[in-house]
Coordinates of C-alpha atoms and ligand atoms in Angstrom, one line a residue:
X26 CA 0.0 0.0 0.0
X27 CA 1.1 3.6 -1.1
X28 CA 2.3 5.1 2.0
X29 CA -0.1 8.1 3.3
X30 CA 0.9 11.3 5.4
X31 CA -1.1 12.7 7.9
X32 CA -0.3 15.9 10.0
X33 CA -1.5 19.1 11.3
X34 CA -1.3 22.9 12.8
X35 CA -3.2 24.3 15.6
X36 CA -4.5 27.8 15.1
X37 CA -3.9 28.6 18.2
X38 CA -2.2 32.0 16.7
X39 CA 0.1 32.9 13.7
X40 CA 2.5 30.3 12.1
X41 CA 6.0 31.2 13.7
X42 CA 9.5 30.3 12.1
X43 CA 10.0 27.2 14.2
X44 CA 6.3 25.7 12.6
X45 CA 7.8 26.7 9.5
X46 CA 11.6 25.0 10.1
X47 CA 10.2 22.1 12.1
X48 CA 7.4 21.2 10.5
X49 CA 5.5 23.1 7.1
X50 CA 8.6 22.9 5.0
X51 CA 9.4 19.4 5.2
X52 CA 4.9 19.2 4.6
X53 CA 5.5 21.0 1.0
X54 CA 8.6 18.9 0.4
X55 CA 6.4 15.6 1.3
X56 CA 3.8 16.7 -1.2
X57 CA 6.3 15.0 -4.4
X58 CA 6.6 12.2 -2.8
X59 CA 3.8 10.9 -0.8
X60 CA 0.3 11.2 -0.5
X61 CA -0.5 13.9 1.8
X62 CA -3.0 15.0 4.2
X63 CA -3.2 18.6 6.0
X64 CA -5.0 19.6 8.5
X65 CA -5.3 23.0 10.2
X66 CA -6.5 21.6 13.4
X67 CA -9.3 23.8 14.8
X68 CA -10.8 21.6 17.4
X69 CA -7.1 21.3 19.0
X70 CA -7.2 25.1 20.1
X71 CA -10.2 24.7 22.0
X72 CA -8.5 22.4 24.7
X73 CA -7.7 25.8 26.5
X74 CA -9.3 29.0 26.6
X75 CA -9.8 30.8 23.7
X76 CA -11.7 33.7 22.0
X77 CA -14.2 32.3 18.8
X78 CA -13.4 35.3 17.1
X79 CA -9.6 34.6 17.1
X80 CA -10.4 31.2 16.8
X81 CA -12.1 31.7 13.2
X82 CA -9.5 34.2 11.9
X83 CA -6.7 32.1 13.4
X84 CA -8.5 29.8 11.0
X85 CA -8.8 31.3 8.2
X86 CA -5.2 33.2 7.9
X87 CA -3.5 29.8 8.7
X88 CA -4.9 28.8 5.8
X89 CA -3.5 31.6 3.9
X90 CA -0.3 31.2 5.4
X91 CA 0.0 26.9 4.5
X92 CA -0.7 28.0 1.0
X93 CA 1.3 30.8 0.8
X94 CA 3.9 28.4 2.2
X95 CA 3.6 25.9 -0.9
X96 CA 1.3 23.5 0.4
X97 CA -0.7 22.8 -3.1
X98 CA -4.5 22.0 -3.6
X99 CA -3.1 19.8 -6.8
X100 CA -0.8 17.8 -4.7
X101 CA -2.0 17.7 -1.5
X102 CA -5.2 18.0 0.2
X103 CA -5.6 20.6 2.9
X104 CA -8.5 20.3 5.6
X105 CA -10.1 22.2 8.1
X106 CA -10.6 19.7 10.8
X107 CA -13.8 20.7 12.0
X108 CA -15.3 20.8 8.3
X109 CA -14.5 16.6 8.5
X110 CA -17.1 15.4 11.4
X111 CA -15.6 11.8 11.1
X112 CA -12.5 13.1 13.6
X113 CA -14.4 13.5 16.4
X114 CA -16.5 10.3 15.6
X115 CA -13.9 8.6 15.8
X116 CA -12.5 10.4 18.3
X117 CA -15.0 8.7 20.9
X118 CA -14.5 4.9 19.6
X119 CA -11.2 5.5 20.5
X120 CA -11.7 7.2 23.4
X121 CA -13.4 4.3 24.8
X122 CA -10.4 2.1 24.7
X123 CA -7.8 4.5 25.6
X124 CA -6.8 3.8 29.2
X125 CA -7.0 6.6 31.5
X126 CA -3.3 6.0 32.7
X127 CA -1.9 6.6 29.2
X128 CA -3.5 9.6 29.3
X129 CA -2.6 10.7 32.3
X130 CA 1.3 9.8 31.8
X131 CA 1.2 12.3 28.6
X132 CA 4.1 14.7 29.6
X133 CA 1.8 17.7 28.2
X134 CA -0.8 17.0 30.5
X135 CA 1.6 16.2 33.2
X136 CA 3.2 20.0 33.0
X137 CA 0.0 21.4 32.6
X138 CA -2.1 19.9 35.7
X139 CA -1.5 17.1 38.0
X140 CA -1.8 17.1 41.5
X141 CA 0.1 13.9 41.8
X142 CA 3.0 15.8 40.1
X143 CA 2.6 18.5 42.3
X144 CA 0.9 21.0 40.1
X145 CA -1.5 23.6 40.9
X146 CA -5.5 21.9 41.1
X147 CA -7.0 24.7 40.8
X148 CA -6.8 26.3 37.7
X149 CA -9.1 25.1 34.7
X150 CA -7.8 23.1 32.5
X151 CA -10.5 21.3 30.1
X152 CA -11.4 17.1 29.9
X153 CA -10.2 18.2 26.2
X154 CA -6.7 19.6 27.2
X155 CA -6.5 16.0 28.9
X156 CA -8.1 13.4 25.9
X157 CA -6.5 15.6 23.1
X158 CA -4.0 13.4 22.4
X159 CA -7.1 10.8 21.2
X160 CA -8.2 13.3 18.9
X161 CA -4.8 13.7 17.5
X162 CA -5.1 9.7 16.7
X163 CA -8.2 10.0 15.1
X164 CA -6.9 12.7 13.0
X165 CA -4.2 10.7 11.6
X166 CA -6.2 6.8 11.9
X167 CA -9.0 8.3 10.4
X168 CA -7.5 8.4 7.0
X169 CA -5.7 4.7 7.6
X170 CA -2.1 7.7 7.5
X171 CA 0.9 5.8 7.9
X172 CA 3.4 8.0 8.1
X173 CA 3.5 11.2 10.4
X174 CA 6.2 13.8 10.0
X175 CA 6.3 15.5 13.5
X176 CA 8.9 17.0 15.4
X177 CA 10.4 15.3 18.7
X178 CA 8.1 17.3 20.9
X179 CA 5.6 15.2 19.3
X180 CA 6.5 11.6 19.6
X181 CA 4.9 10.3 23.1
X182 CA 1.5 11.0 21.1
X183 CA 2.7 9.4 17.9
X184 CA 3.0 6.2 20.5
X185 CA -0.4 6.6 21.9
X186 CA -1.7 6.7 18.4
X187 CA 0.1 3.4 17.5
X188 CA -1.3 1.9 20.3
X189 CA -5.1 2.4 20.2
X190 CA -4.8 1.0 16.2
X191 CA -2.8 -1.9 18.2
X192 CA -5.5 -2.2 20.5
X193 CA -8.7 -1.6 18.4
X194 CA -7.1 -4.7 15.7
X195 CA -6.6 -6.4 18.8
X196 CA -10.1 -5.8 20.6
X197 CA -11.7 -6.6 17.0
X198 CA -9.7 -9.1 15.7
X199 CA -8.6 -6.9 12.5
X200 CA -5.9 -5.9 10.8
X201 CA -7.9 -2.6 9.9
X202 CA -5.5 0.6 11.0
X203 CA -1.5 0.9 10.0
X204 CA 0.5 1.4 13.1
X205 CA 1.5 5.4 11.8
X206 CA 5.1 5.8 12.2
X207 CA 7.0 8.7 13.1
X208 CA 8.5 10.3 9.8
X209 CA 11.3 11.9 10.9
X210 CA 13.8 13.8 8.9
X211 CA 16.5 16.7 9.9
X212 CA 14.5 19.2 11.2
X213 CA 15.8 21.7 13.5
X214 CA 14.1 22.7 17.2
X215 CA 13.8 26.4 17.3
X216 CA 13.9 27.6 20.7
X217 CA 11.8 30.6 21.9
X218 CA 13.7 34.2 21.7
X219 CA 13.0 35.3 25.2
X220 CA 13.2 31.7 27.0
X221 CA 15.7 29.8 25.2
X222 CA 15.8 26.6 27.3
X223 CA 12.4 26.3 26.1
X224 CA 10.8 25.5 22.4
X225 CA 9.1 28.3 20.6
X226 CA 5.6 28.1 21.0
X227 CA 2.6 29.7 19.4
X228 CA 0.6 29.3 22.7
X229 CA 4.1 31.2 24.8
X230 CA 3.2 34.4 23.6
X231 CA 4.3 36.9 20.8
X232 CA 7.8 38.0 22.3
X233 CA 8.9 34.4 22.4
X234 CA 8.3 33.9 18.5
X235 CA 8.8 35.4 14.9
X236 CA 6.1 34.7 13.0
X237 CA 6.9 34.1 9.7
X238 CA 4.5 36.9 7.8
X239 CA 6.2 39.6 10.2
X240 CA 6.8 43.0 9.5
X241 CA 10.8 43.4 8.2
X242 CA 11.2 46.5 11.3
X243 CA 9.6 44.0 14.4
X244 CA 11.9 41.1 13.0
X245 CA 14.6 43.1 13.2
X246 CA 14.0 44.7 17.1
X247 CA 13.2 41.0 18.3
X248 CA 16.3 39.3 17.3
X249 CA 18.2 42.4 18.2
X250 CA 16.7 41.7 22.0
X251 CA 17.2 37.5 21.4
X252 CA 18.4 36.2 24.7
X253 CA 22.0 35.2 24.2
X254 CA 24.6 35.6 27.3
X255 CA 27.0 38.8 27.7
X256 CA 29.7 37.4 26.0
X257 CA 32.0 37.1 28.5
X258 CA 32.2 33.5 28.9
X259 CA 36.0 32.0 29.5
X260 CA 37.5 30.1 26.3
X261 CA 36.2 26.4 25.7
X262 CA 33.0 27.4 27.4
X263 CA 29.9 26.2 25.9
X264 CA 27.8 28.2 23.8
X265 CA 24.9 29.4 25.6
X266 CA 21.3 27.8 24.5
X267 CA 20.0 31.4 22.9
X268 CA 23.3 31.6 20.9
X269 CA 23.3 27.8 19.9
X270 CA 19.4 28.7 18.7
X271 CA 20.4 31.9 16.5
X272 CA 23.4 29.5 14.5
X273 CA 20.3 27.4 14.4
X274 CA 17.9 29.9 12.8
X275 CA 21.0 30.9 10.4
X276 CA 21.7 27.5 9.1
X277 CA 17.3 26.6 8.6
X278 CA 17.3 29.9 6.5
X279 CA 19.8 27.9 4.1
X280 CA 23.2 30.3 4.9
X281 CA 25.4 27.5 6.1
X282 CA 28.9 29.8 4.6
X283 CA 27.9 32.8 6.8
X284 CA 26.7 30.5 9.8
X285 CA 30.6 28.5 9.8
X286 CA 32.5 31.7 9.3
X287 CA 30.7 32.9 12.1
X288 CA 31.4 30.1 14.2
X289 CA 34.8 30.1 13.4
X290 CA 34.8 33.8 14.8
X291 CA 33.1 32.8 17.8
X292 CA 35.7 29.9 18.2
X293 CA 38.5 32.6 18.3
X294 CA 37.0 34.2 21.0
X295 CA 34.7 37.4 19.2
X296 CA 31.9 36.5 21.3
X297 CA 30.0 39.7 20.6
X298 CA 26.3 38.9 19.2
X299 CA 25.9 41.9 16.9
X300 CA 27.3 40.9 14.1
X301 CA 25.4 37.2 14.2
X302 CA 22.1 39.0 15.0
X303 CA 22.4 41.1 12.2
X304 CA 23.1 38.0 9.9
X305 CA 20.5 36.1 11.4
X306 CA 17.7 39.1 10.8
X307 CA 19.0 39.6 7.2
X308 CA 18.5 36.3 6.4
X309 CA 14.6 36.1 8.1
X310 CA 13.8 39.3 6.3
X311 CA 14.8 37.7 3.4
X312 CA 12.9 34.6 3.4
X313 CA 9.8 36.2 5.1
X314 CA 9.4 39.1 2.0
X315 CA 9.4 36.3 -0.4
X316 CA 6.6 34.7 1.4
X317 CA 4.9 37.3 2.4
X318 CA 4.4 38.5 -1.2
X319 CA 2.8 34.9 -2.0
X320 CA 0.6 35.5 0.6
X321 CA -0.2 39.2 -0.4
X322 CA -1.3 37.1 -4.0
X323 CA -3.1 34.3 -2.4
X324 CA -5.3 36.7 0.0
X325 CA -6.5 38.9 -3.3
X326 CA -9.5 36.3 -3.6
X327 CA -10.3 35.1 -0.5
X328 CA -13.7 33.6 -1.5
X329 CA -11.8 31.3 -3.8
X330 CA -9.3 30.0 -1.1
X331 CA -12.6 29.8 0.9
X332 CA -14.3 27.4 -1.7
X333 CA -11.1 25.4 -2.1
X334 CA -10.6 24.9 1.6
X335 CA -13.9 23.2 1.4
X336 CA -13.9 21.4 -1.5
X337 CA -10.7 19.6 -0.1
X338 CA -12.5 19.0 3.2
X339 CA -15.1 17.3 1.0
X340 CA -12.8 15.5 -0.1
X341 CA -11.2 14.5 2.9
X342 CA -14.9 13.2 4.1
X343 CA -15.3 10.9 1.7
X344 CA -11.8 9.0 2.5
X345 CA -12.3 9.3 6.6
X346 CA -16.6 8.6 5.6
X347 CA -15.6 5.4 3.7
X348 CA -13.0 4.2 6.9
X349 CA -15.3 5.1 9.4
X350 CA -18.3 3.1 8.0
X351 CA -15.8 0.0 8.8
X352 CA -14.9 1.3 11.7
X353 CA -19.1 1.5 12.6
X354 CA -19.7 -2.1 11.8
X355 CA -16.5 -3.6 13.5
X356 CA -17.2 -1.9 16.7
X357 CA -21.1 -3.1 16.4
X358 CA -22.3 0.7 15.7
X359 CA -25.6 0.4 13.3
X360 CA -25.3 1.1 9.3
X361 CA -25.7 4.7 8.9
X362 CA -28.3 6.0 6.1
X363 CA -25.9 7.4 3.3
Ligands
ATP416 P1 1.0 25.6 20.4 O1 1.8 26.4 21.4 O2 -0.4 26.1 20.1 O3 1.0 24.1 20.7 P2 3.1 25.2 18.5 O4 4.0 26.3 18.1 O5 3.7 24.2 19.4 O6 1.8 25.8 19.0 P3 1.7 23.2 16.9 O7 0.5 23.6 16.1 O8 1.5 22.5 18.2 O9 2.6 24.5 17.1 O10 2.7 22.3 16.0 C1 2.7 22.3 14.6 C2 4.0 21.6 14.1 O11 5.1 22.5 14.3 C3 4.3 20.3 14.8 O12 4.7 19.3 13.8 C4 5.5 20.6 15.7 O13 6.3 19.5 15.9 C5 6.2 21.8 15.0 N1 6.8 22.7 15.9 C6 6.2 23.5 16.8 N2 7.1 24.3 17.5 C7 8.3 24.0 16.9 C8 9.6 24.5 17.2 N3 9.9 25.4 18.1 N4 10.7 24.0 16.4 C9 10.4 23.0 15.5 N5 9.2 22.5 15.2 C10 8.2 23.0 15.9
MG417 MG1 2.4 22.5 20.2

């Protein structure tokens, strides 16, 4: 069987550089070789608190921005979750074999709220924030995907996902879903500006990311104020996480030359950042304007990106309709009307 890809985006806020290094690039580059399945996942940002109007325009420019990013209607289909009902159908057959332990081992969830780990009970966090991590299985079982290309911060719920299809063949005595397997290639981890021992995060907040349809001017000011260390640091020492993540940001923009002549400065002992900043801020302005202009064409005729979305979504139905109508009789659900 043809091997299928599955992934997906919150729209939680704007794509940021380290969706677009970690994740959407290595999407478009998929697109030639596999068959490939996009989803900007809507029902995901609900698991915390969130404003509908942000949520439907977080929606829409995501959209935008995958397609401005190459993802293509001809190659690829491209989904808004919500639009395919069969997720969250599937969502609840499988939430009735999940056990509640896997769940509660998820490190998200563990970081996030539980008492047994010492967090905080009291603030809200949502029966959705816990069982996401089912939904995210349906997403990618739904359409039999065997193949999901997700960074490392990713991979405990790639396991959970292989084992409910274990379990569900098991419980029925199938051989129905692929165990989905992690597609992993050299993708880089792009830390956040103002917090560099942790990941950049939509959800963080604006001053930890860049997104990657930013103004040239508020590109420049945040990687001017990057985190990096005062330079001071005695020969042999090693390079502090916010310098290691700028390199990091130089060499995903494809300027490997500048990146190692700058390293070998650094090796010598120039440990002053303004020279690397700059580099690194010429190089995201540079990539950025280039997108940004696709975008600028895309967005002309919004209706039309408006009708395609939904077409694909159609489309996308009819593969996760014609699984899930297995799925119905296996588990001893009735034949549904078509
Ligand atoms: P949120 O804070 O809302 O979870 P996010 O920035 O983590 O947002 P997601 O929508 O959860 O983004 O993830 C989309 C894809 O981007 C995933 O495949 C994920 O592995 C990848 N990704 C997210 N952040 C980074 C990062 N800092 N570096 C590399 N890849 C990343
Ligand atoms: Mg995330």
């Amino acid at each position: 069987m043809a091997s299928r890809v599955f992934s997906g985006i919150q729209p939680t806020a704007e794509m940021h550089i380290g969706n677009y290094f970690g994740a959407v690039r290595n999407w478009v580059a998929l697109q030639d070789t596999h068959e490939c399945i996009y989803a900007v996942v809507d029902l995901h940002a609900m698991t915390k608190p969130y404003d509908p109007a942000n949520l439907r325009a977080n929606t829409e420019r995501m959209v935008f921005d995958l397609l401005a990013c190459g993802i293509d209607p001809e190659k690829a289909i491209l989904l808004i979750q919500s639009l395919v009902p069969e997720h969250t159908e599937l969502c609840w057959i499988l939430d009735c074999l999940c056990p509640f332990g896997d769940l509660r081992r998820q490190t998200q969830f563990k970081d996030k709220f539980d008492p047994l780990e010492g967090q905080d009970a009291t603030q809200f966090v949502s029966a959705g924030f816990f069982t996401y991590p089912v939904l995210q299985a349906a997403d990618i079982l739904v359409y039999c995907a065997d193949s999901v290309p997700v960074g490392k911060d990713q991979e405990q719920h790639l396991e959970l996902s292989r084992d409910l299809a274990r379990r569900f063949n098991g419980q029925f005595g199938v051989d129905f879903f692929p165990e989905p397997a992690v597609l992993f290639t050299e993708t880089p981890k792009i830390m956040s500006l103002v917090d560099p021992g942790k990941k950049m995060s939509k959800s963080a907040g604006e001053r930890h990311y860049i997104q990657l349809f930013e103004e040239e001017q508020s590109i420049r000011s945040k990687i001017k104020s990057a985190v990096t260390d005062s330079g001071d640091l005695p020969p042999g020492a090693e390079m502090s996480p916010g310098v290691v993540n700028l390199f990091e940001i130089l060499k995903a923009c494809g300027k490997t030359e500048e990146a190692a002549a700058l390293l070998k400065e650094y090796n010598t002992g120039k440990r002053q950042y303004r020279e690397l900043k700059e580099v690194v801020a010429n190089a995201l302005v540079e990539l950025t304007s280039g997108l940004r202009a696709r975008r600028d064409e895309i967005t002309k005729d919004v209706p039309a990106v408006n009708a395609k979305i939904r077409e694909m979504s159609e489309r996308a139905r009819e593969i996760a309709g014609a699984n899930l109508k297995e799925v119905r009789s296996l588990v001893g659900l009735p034949e549904r009307a078509s």
